[in-house]
Each structure stands twice: as C-alpha cells, then as structure tokens.
mmCIF file with all atom_site columns, C-alpha atoms in Angstrom:
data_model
loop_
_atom_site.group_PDB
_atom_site.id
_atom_site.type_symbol
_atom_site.label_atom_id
_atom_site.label_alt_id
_atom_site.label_comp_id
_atom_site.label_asym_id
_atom_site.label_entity_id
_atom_site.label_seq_id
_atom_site.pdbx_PDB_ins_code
_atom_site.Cartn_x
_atom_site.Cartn_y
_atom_site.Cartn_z
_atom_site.occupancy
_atom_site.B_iso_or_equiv
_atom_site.pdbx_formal_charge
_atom_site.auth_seq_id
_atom_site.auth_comp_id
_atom_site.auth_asym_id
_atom_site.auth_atom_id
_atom_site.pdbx_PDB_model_num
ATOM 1   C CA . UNK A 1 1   ? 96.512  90.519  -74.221 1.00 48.00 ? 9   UNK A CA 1
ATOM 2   C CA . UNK A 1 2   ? 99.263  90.378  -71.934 1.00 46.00 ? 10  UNK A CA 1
ATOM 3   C CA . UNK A 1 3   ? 97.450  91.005  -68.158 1.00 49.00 ? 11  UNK A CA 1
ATOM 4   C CA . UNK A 1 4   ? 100.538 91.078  -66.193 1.00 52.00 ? 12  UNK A CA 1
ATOM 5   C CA . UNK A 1 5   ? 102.789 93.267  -68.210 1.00 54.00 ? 13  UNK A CA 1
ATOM 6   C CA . UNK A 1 6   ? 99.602  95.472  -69.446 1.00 58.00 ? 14  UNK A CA 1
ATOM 7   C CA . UNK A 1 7   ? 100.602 95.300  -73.164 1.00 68.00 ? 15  UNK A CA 1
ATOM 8   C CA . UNK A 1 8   ? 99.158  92.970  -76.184 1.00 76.00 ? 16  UNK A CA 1
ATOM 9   C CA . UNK A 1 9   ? 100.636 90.588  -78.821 1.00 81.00 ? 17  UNK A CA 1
ATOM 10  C CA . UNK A 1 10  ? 100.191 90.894  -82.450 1.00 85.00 ? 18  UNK A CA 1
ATOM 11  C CA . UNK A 1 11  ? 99.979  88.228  -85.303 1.00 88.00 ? 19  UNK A CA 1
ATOM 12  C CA . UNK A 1 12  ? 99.329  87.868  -88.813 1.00 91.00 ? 20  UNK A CA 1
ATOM 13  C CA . UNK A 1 13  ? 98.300  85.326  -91.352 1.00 95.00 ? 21  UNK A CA 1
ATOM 14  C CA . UNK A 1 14  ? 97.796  85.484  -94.450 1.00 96.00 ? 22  UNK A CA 1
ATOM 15  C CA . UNK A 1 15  ? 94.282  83.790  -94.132 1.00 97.00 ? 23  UNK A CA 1
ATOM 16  C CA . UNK A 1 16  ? 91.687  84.329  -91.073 1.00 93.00 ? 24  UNK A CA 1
ATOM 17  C CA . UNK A 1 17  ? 92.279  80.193  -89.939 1.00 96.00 ? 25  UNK A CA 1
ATOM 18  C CA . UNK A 1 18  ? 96.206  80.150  -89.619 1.00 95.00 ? 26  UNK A CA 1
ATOM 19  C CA . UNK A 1 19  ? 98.620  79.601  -89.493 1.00 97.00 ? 27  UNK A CA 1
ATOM 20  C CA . UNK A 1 20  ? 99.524  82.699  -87.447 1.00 95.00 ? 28  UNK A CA 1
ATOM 21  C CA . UNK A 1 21  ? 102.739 84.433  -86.820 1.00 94.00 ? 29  UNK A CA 1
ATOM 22  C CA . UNK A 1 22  ? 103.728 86.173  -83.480 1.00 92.00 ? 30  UNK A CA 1
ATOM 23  C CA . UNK A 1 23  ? 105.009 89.598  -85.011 1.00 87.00 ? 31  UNK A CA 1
ATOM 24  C CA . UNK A 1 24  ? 104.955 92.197  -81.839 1.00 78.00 ? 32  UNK A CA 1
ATOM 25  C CA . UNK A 1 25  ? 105.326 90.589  -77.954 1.00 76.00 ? 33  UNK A CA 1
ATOM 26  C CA . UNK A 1 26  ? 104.679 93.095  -75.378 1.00 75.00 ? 34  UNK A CA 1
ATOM 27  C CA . UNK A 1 27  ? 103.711 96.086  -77.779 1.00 80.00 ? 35  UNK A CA 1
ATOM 28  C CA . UNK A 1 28  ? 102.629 98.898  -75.276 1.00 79.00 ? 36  UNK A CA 1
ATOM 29  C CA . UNK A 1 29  ? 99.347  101.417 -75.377 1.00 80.00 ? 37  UNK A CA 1
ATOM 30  C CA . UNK A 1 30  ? 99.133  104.947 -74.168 1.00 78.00 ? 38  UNK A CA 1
ATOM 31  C CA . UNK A 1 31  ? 97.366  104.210 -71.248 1.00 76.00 ? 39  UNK A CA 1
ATOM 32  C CA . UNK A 1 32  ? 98.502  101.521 -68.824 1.00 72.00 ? 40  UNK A CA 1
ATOM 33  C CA . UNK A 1 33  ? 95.759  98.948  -66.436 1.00 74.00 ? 41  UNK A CA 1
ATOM 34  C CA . UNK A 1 34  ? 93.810  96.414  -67.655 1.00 75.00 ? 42  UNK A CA 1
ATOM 35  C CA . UNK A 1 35  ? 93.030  96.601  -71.095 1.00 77.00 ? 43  UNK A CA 1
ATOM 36  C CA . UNK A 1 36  ? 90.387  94.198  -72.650 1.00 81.00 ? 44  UNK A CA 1
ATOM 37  C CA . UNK A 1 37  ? 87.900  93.795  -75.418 1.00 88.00 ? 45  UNK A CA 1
ATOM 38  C CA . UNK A 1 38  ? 89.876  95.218  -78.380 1.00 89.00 ? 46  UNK A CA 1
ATOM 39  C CA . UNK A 1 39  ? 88.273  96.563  -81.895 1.00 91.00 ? 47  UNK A CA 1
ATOM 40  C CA . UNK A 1 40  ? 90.121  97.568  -84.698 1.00 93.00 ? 48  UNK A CA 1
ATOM 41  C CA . UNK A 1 41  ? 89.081  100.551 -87.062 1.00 96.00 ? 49  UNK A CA 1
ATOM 42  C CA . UNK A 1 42  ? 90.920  101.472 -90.099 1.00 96.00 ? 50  UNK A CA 1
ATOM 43  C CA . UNK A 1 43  ? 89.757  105.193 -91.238 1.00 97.00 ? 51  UNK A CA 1
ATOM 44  C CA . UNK A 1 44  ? 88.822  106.609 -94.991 1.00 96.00 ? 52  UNK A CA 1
ATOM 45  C CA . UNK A 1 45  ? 92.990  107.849 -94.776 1.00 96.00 ? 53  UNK A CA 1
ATOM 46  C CA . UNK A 1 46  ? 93.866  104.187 -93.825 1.00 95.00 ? 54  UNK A CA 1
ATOM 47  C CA . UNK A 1 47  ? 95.096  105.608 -90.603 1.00 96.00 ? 55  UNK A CA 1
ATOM 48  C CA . UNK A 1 48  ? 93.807  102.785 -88.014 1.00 96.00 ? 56  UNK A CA 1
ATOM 49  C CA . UNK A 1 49  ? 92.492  102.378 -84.463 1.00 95.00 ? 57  UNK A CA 1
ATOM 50  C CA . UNK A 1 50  ? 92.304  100.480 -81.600 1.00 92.00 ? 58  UNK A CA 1
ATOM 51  C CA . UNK A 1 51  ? 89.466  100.816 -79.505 1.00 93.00 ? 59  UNK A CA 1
ATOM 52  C CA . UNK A 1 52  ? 89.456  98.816  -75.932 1.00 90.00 ? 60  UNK A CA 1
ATOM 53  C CA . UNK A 1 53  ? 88.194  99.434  -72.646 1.00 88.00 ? 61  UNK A CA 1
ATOM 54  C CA . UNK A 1 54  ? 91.045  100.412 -69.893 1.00 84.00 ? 62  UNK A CA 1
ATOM 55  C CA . UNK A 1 55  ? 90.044  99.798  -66.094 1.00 81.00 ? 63  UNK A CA 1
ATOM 56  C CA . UNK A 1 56  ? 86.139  100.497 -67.062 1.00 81.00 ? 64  UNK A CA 1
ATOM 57  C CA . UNK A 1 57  ? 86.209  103.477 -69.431 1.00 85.00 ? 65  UNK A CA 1
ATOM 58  C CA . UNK A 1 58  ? 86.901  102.981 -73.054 1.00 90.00 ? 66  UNK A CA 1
ATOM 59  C CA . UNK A 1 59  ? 90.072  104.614 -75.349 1.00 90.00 ? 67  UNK A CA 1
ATOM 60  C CA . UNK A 1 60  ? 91.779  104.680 -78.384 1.00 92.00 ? 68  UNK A CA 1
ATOM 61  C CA . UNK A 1 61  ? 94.763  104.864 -79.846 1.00 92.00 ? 69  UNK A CA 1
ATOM 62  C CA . UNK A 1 62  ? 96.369  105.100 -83.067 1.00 94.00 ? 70  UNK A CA 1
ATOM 63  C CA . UNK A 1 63  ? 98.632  102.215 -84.490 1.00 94.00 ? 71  UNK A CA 1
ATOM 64  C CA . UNK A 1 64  ? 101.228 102.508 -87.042 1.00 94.00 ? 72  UNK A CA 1
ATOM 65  C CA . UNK A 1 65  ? 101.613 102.395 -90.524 1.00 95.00 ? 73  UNK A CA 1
ATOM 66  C CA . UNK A 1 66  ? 102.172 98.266  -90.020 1.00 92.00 ? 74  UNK A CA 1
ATOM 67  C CA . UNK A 1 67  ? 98.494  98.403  -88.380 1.00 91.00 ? 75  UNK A CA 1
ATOM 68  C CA . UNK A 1 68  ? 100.930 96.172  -85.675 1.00 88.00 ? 76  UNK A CA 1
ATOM 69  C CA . UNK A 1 69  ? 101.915 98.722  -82.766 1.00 88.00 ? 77  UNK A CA 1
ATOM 70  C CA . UNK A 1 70  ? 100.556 101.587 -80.987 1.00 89.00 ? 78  UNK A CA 1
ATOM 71  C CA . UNK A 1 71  ? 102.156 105.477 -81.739 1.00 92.00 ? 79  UNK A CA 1
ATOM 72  C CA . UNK A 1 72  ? 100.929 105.745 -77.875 1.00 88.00 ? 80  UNK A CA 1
ATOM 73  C CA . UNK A 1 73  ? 98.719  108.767 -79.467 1.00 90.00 ? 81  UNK A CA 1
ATOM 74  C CA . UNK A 1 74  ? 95.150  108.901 -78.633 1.00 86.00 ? 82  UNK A CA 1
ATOM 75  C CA . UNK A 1 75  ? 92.624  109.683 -75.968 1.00 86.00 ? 83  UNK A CA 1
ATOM 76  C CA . UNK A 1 76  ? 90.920  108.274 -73.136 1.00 85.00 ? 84  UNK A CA 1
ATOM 77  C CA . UNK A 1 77  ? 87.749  109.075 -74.607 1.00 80.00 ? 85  UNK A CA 1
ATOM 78  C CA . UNK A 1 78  ? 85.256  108.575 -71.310 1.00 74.00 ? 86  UNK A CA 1
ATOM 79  C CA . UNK A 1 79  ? 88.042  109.839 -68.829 1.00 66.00 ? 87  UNK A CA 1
ATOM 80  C CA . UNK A 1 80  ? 85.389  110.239 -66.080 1.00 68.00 ? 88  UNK A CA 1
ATOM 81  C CA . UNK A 1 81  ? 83.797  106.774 -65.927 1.00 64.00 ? 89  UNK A CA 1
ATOM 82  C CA . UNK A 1 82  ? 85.001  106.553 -62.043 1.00 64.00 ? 90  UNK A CA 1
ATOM 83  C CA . UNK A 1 83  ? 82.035  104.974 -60.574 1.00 64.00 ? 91  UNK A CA 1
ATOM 84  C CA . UNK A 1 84  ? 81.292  100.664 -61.065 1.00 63.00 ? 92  UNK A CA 1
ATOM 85  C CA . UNK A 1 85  ? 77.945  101.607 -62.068 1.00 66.00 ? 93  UNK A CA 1
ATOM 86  C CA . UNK A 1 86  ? 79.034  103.715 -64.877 1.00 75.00 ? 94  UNK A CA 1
ATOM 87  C CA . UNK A 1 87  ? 81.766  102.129 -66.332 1.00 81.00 ? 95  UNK A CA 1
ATOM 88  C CA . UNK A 1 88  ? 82.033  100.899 -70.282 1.00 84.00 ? 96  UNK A CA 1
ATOM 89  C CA . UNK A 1 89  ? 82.944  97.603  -71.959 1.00 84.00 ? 97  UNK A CA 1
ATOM 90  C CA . UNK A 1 90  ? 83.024  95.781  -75.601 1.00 88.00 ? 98  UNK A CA 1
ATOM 91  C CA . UNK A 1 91  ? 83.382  98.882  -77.624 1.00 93.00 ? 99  UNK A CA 1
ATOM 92  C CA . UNK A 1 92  ? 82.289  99.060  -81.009 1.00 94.00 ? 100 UNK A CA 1
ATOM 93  C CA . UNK A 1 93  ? 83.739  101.923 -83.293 1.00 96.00 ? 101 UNK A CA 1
ATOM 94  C CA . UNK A 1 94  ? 82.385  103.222 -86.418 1.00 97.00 ? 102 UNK A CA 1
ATOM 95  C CA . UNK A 1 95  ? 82.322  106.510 -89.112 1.00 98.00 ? 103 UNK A CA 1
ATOM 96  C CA . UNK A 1 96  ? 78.902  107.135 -90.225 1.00 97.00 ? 104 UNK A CA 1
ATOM 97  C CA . UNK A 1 97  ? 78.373  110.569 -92.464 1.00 98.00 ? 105 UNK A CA 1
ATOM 98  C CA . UNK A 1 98  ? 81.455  111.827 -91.211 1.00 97.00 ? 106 UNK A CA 1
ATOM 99  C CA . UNK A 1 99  ? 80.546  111.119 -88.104 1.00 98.00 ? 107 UNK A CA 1
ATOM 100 C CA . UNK A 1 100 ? 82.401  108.868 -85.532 1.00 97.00 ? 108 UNK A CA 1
ATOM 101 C CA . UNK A 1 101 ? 80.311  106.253 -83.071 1.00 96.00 ? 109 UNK A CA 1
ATOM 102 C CA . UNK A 1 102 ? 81.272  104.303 -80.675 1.00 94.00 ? 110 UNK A CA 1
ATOM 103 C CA . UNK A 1 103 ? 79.168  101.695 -78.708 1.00 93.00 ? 111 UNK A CA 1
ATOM 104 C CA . UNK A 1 104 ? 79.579  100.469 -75.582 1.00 90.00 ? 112 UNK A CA 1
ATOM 105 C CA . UNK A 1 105 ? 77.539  98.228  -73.540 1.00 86.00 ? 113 UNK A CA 1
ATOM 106 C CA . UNK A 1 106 ? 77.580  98.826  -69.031 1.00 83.00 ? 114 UNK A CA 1
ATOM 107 C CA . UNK A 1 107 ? 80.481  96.342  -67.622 1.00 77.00 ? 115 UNK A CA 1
ATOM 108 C CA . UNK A 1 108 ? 77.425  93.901  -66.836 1.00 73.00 ? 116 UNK A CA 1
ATOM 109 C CA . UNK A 1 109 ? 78.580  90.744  -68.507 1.00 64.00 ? 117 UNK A CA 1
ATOM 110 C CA . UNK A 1 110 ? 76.252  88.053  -67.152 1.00 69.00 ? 118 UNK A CA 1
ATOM 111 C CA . UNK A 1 111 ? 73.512  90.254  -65.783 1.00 70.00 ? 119 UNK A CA 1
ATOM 112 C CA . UNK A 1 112 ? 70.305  88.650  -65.647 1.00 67.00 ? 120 UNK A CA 1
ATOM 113 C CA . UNK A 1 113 ? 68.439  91.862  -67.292 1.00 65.00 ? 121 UNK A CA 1
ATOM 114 C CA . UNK A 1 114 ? 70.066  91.638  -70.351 1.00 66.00 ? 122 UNK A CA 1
ATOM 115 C CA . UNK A 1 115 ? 72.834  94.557  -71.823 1.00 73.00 ? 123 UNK A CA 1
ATOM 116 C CA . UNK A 1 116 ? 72.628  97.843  -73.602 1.00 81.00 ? 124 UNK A CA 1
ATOM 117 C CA . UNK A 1 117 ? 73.939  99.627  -76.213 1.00 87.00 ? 125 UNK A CA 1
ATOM 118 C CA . UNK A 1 118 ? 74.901  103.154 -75.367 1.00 88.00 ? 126 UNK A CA 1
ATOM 119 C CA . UNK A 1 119 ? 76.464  105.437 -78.291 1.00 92.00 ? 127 UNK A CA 1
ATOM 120 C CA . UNK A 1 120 ? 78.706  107.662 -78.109 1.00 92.00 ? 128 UNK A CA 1
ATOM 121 C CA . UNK A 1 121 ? 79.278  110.730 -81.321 1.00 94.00 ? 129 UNK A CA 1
ATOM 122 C CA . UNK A 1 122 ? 81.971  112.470 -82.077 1.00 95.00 ? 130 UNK A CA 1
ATOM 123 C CA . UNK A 1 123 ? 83.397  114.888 -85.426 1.00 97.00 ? 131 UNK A CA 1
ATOM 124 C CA . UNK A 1 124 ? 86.889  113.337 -85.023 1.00 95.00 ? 132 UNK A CA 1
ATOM 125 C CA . UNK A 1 125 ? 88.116  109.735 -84.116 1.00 95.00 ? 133 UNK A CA 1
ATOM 126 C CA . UNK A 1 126 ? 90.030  110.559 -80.730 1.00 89.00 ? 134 UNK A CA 1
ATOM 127 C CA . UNK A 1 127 ? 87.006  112.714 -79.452 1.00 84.00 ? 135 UNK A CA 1
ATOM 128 C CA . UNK A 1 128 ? 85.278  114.403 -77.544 1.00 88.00 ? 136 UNK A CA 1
ATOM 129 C CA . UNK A 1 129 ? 82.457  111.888 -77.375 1.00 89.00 ? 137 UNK A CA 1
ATOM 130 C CA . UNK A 1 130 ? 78.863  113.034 -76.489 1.00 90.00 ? 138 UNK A CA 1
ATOM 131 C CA . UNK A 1 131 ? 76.773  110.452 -74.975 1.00 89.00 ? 139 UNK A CA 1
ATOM 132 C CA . UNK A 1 132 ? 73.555  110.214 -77.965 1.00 91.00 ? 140 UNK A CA 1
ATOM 133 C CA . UNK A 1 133 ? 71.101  107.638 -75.888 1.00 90.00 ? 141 UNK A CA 1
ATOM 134 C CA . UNK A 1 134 ? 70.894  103.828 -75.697 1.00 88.00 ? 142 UNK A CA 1
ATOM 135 C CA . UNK A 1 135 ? 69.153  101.693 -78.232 1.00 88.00 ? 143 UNK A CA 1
ATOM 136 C CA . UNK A 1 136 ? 69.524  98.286  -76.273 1.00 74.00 ? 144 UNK A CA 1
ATOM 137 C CA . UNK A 1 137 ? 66.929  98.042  -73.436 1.00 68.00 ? 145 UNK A CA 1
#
C-alpha cells in the first residue's frame, strides 16, 4: 500500500516465499483515503474481491480477470461509519450457504479489553450488509 498516492502495488510469485515480481505500481481503488488491511476473496464464478477498510468503514471492490487491478466497481459497504467509536478494521470476507459475511473487528488495535468480531450478512458480495451480532467479547 501506497499511503501517499492512496493506491496499492501488486506482485506475484510463483511460490508463497519469493522471489516476487512487482507487476502493478500505483493500481487505483474506487474509493480514495487511506486504505489498509486488505483481504482477497475469489467467488464460486472466479470473479474476485478485495476487501479493505477506507478511512474507518470497510469496502470492496472487484479486480480483474488478472486478479491484479481494481475495475473501480464495488461498494462502500458500511458508508455510514462516521463516528471514531464506530468505525471498522481487518475485514474478513466469506460465502457461507450462499450467503456473504464479512467480519470486522472496532478500529481498537492495542486496546487493553481485548477486540471483537462483528459480522456483517449479505445475499450478494457488494451488499447491502446487515449487521448479525458480535461473537468476540
């Protein structure tokens, strides 16, 4: 991730310990601000995901058929996460029974109390989201 341009770098290998090769520099998402804590999700049609949480909510977008760049199509998928104490990080994403979940834990990362798990349902990958409860605290 590139901070100060907003975008991310992609590499491949042909094994998971290198060597790696730089592939995309500065490949842009839908949404621009901060991005962090990306998860990938390839779907039963081999269309895949990137899940990652933009200035304290979470969203997704789709990537192309190289799995390497963003179509810039997708959703903010918790578009009113405004307030500190309700923002999302480290999403997790899912397809259960048809079913899409994604988990996200309160932007908390060294608090002293521990982190949840809130999860998040959905019938199709770019939303709407219902929150479903928290199974971490």
């Amino acid at each position: 991730m590139n901070n100060i341009n907003h975008t991310y770098i992609t590499l491949t290998s042909n094994s998971p310990f290198g060597p790696f090769t730089i592939n995309s520099i500065n490949v842009e998402m839908q949404y621009y601000g901060h991005y962090g804590d990306f998860y990938g999700f390839k779907d039963d049609n081999n269309k895949a995901y990137i899940v990652y949480n933009i200035n304290g909510t979470i969203a997704v977008d789709e990537l192309d058929d190289t799995y390497l760049l963003s179509t810039k199509k997708g959703t903010n998928i918790f578009p009113n996460l405004k307030n500190e104490s309700t923002w999302q990080e480290a999403p997790l994403m899912f397809k259960r029974n048809g079913l899409y979940y994604v988990l996200t834990g309160n932007m908390c990362c060294v608090c002293k109390e521990g982190s949840d798990n809130n999860v998040w349902m959905s019938h199709s990958v770019i939303g709407n989201y219902s929150y479903i409860g928290n199974i971490g605290k």
